[in-house]
mmCIF file of C-alpha atoms and ligand atoms in Angstrom:
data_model
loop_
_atom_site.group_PDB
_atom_site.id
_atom_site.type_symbol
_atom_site.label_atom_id
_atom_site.label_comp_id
_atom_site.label_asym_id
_atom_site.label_seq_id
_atom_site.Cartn_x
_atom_site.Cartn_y
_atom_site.Cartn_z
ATOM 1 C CA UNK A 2 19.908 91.318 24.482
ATOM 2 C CA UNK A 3 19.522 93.420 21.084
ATOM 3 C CA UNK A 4 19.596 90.833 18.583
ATOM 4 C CA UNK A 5 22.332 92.980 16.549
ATOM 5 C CA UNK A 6 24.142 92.055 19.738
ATOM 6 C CA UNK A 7 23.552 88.893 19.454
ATOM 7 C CA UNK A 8 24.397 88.099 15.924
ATOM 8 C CA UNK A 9 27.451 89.717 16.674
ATOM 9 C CA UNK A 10 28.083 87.118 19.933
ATOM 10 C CA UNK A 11 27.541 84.093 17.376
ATOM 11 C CA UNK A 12 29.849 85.509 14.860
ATOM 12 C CA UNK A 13 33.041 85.862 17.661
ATOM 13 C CA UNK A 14 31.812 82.220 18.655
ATOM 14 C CA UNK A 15 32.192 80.790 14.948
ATOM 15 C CA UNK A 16 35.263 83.034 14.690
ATOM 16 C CA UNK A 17 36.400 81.283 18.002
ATOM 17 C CA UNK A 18 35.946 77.724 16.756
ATOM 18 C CA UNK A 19 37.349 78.718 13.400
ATOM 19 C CA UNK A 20 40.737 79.328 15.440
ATOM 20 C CA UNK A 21 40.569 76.562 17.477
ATOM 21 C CA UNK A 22 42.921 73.628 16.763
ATOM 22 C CA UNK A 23 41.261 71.736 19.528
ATOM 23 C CA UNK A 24 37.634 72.265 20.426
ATOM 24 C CA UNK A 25 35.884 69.934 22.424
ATOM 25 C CA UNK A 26 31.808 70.530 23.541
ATOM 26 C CA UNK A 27 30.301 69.388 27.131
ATOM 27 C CA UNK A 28 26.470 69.475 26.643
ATOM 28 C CA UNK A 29 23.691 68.396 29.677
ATOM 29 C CA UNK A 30 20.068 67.818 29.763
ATOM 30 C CA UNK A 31 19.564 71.109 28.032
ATOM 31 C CA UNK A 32 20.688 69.945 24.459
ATOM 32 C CA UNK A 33 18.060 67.050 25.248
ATOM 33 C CA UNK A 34 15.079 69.316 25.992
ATOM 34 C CA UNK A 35 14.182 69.887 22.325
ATOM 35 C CA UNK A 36 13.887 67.068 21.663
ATOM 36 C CA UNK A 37 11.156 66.552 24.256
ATOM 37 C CA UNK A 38 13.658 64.619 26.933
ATOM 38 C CA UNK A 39 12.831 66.583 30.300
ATOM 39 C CA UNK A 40 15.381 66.755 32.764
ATOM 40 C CA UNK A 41 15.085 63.333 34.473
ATOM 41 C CA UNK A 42 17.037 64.610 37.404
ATOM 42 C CA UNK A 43 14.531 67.461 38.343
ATOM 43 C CA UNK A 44 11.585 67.262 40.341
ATOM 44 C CA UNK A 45 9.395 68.468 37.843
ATOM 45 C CA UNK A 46 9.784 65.737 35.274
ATOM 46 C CA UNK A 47 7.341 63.219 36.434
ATOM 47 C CA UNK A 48 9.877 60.902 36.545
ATOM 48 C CA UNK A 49 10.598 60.635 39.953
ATOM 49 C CA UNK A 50 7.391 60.809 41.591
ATOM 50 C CA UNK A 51 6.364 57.566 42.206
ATOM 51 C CA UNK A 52 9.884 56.376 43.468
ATOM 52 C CA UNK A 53 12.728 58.422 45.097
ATOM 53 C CA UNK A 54 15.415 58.066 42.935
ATOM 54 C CA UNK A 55 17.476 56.876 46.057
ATOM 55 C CA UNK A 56 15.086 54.247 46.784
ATOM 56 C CA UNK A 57 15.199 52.837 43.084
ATOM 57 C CA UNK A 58 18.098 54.193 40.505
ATOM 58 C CA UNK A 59 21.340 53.687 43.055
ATOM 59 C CA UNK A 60 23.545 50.266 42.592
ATOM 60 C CA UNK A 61 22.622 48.606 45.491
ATOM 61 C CA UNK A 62 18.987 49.573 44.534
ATOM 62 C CA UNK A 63 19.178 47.753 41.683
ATOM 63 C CA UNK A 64 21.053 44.848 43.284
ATOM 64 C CA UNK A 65 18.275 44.105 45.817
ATOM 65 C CA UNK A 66 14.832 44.803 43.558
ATOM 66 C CA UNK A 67 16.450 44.899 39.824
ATOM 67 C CA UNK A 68 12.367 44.136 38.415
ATOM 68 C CA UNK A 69 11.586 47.467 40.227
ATOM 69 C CA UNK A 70 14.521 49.220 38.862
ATOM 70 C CA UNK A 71 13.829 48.155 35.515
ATOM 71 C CA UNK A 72 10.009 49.344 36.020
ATOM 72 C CA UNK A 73 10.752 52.696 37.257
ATOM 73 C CA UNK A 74 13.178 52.963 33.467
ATOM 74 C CA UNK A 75 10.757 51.737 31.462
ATOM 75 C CA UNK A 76 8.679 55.192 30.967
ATOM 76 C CA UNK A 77 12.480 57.130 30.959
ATOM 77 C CA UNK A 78 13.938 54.883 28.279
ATOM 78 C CA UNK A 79 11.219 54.689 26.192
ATOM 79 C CA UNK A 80 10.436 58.526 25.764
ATOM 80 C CA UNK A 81 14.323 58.847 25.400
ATOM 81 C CA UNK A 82 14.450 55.883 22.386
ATOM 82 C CA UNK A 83 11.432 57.316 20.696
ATOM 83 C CA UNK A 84 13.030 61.135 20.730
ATOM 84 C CA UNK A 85 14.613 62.302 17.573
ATOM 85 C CA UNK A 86 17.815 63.979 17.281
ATOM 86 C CA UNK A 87 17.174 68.251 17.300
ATOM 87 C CA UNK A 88 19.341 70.711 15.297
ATOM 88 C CA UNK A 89 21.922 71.326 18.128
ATOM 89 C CA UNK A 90 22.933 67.322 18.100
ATOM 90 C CA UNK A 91 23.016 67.451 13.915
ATOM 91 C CA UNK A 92 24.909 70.544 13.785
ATOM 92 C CA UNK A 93 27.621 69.383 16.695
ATOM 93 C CA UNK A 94 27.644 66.575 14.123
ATOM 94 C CA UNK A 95 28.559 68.072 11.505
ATOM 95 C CA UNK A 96 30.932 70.484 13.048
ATOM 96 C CA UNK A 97 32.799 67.481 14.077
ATOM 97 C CA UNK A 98 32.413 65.939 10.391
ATOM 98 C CA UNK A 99 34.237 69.257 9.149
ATOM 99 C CA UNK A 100 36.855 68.608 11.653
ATOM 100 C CA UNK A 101 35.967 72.011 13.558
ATOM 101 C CA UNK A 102 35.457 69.808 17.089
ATOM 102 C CA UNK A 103 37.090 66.711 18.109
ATOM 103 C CA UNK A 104 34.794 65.537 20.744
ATOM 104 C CA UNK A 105 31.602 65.560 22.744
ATOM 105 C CA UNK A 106 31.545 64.996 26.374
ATOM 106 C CA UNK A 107 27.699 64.052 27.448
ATOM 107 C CA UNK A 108 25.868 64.337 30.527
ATOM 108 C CA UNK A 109 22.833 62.469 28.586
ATOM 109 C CA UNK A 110 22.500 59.405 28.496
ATOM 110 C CA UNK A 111 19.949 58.864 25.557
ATOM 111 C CA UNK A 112 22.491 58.602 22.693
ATOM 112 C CA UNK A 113 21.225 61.333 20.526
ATOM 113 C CA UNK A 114 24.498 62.650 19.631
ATOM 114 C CA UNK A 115 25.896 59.585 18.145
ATOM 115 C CA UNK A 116 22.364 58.942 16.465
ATOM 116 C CA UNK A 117 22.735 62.475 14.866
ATOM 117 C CA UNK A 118 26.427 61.271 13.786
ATOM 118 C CA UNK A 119 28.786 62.305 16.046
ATOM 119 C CA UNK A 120 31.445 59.404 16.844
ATOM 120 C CA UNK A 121 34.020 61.122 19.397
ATOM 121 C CA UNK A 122 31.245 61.009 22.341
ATOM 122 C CA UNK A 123 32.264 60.830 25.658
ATOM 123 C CA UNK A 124 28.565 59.984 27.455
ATOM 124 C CA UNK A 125 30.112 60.204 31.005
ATOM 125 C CA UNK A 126 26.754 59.098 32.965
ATOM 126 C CA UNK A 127 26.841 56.620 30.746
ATOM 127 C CA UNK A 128 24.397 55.596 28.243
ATOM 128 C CA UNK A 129 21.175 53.614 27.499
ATOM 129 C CA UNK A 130 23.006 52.277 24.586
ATOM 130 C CA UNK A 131 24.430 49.065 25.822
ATOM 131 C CA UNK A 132 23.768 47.228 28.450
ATOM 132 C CA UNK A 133 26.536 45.130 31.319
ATOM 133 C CA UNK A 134 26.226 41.587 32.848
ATOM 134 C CA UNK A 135 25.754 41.778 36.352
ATOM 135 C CA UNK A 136 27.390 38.298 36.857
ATOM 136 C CA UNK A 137 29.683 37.531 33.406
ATOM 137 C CA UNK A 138 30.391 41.019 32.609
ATOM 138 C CA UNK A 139 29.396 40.306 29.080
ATOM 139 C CA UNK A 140 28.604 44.140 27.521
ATOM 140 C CA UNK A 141 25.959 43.870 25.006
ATOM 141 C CA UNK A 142 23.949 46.678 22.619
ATOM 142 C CA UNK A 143 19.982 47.480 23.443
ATOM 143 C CA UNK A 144 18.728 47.318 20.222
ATOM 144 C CA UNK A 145 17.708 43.400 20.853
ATOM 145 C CA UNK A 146 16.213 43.530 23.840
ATOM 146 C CA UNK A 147 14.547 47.227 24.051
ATOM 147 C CA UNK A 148 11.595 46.309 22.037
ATOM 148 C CA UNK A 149 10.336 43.413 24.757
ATOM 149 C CA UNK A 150 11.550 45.438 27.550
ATOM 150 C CA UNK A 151 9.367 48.552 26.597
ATOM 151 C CA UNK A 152 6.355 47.372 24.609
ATOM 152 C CA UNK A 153 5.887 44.061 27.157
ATOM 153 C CA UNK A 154 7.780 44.930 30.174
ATOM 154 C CA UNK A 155 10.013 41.861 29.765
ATOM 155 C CA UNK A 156 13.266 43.074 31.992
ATOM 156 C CA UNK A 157 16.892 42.327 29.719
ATOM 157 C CA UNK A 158 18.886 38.857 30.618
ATOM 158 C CA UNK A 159 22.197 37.731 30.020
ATOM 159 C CA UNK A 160 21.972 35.442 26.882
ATOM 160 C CA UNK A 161 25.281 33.126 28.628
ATOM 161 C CA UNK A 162 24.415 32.889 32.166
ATOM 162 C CA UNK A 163 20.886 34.120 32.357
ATOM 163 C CA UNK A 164 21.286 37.418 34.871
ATOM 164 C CA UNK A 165 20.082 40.609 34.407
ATOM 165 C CA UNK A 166 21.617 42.782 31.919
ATOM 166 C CA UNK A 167 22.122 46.285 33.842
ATOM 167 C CA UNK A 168 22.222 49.014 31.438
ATOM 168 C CA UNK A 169 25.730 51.212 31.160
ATOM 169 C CA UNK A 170 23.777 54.196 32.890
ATOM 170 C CA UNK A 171 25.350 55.443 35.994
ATOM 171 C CA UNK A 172 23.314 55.288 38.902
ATOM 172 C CA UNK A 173 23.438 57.221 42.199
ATOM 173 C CA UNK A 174 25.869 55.838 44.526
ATOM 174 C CA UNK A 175 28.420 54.880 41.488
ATOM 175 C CA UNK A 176 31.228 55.705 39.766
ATOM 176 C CA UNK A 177 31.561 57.577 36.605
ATOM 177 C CA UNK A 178 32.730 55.213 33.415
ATOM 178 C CA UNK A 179 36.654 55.037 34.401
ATOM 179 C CA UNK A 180 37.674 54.807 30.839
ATOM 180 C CA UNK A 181 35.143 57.292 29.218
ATOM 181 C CA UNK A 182 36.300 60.093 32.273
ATOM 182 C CA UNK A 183 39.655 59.395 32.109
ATOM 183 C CA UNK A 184 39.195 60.355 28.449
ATOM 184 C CA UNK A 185 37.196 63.480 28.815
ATOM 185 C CA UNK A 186 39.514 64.928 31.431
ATOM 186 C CA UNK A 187 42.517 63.901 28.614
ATOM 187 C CA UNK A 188 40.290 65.835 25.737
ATOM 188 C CA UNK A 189 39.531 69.062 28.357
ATOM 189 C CA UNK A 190 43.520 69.048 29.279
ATOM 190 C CA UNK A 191 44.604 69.106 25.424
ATOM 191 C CA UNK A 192 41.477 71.452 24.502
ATOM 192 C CA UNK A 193 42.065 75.009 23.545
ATOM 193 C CA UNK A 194 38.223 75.744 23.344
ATOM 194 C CA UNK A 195 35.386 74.432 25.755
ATOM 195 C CA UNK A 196 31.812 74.766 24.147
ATOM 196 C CA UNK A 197 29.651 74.467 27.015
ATOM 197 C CA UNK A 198 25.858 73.798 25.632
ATOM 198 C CA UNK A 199 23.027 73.197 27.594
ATOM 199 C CA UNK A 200 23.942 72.400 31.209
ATOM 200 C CA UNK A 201 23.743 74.606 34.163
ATOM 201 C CA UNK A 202 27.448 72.477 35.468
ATOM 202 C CA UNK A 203 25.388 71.599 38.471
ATOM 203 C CA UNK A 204 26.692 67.768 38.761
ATOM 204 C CA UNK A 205 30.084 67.380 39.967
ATOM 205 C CA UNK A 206 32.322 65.812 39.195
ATOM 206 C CA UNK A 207 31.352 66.972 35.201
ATOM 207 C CA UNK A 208 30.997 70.434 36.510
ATOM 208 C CA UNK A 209 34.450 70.884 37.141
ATOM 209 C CA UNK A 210 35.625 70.461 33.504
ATOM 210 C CA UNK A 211 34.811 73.861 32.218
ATOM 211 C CA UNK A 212 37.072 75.433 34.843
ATOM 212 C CA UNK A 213 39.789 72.794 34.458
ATOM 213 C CA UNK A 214 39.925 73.654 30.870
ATOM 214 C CA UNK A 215 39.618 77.719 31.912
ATOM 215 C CA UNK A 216 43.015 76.781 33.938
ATOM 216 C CA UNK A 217 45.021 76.209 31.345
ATOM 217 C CA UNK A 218 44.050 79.092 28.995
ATOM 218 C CA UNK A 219 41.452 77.669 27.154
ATOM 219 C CA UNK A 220 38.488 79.636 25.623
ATOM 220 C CA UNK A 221 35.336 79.454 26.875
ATOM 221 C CA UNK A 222 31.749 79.620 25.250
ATOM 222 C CA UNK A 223 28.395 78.956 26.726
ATOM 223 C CA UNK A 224 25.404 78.365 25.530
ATOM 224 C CA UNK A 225 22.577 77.873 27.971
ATOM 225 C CA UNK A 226 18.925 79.240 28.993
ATOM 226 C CA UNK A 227 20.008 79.908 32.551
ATOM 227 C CA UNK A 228 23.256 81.330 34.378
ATOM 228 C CA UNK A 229 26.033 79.013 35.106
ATOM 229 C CA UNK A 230 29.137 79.633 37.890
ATOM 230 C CA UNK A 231 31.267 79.374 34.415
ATOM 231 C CA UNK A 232 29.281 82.642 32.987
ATOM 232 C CA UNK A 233 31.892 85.168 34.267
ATOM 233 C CA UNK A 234 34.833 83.481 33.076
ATOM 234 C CA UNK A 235 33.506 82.577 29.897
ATOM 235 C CA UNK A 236 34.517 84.495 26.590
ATOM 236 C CA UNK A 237 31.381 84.534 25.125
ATOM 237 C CA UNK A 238 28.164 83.814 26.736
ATOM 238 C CA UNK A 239 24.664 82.937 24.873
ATOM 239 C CA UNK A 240 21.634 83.041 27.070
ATOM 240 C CA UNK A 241 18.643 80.900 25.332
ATOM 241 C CA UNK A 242 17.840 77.761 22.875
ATOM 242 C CA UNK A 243 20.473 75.386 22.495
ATOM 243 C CA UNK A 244 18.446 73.995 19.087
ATOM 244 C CA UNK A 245 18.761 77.762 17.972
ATOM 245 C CA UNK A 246 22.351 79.126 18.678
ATOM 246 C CA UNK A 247 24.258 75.711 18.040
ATOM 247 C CA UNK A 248 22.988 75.434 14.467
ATOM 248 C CA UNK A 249 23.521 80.112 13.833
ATOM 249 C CA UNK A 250 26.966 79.006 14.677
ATOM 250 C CA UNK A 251 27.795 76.517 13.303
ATOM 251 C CA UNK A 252 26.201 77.587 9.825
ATOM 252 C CA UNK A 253 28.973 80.708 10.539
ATOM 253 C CA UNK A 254 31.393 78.172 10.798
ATOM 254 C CA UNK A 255 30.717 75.849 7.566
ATOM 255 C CA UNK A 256 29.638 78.739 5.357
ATOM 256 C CA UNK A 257 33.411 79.924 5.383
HETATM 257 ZN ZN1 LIG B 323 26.018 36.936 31.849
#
């Protein structure tokens, strides 16, 4: 694309947002990248090669060899806790600060967004952020116990009953948050703009969001380094860097 062209595609996007009296962003593991998160999903990462994830990072996985589950994390979480927030997170932040989005709906699960300031997040994998008793329920944040778990390997237990403490990620073989989906499908129903950055809306049942929203006359914009099966319905698509195009627009946005 001629990068008049493309100036010109970030300006309708800001002008876009600008209108909108209820924008809500999806992002996936492509808002991550820059910040040096790989995909963990993909092949390629590293990050499945000494354990299928169906062997280790499904529910009843966990259940039957949690100390192997919690080994196979260890490398994930800690590259994900020592990542910084990139430009794309800070400037979704502030877009939201300004009032010019109401919410994020995450595929990550590293809690950049909220550590870049945004507070409507909707992680819908869930999130390394807090972690669930398997046996009292008892939901508890990471901070205390991610320091032993990474640096000495010390797996996190229930400080009342003594269990393991199974972080809020969503596994294979489970269910989505029910509260935290119930509230992104109520954001993409009341949304009159969908700004889709950095997934490829591979993963169901997230992928089907962008169209739901598409259904009920909602704008669409994309941002993303690769097509998507959104791209032809989309108002404005943006092939490349999420870190790049999420901050031109939004400085189009704020500079008004
Ligand atoms: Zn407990």
């Amino acid at each position: 694309m001629e990068p008049e062209q493309h100036a010109a595609l970030v300006q309708k996007a800001a002008d876009l947002l600008r209108q909108a009296k209820f924008a809500i962003v999806l992002t996936g593991a492509g808002s991550s990248t820059p910040s040096g998160i790989p995909d963990f999903r993909s092949s390629g990462s590293g990050l499945w090669t000494r354990y299928l994830p169906t062997e280790v990072a499904t529910l009843s996985a966990f259940n039957r060899h949690p100390e192997r589950f919690f080994e196979w994390l260890r490398p994930l979480a800690s590259h994900m806790l020592s990542a910084q927030p990139n430009p794309a997170h800070r400037s979704l932040a502030a877009l939201e600060k300004q009032h010019f989005i109401k919410a994020v709906i995450t595929q990550n699960i590293d809690g950049l967004h909220h550590r870049a300031g945004s507070q409507n997040v909707l992680p819908v994998h869930g999130t390394l952020e807090t972690l669930t008793c398997i046996r009292c329920y008892r939901q508890v944040g990471a901070e205390k116990y991610i320091h032993s778990y990474i640096e000495q390997g010390i797996s996190p237990r229930c400080e009342i009953c003594g269990e393991y403490l199974k972080p809020d990620i969503v596994l294979f073989e489970e269910q989505l948050p029910a509260k935290i989906w119930l509230q992104a499908r109520q954001a993409t129903d009341s949304c009159d703009l969908m700004l889709i950055a950095g997934t490829s809306l591979l993963v169901s049942p997230v992928a089907q969001l962008p169209e739901r929203a598409w259904r009920h006359g909602a704008s669409i914009i994309i941002v993303n380094k690769t097509s998507t099966y959104m791209d032809e319905y989309a108002d404005i698509v943006l092939r490349g860097d999420v870190a790049e195009i999420i901050p031109a627009i939004a400085s189009e946005v704020l500079d008004d």
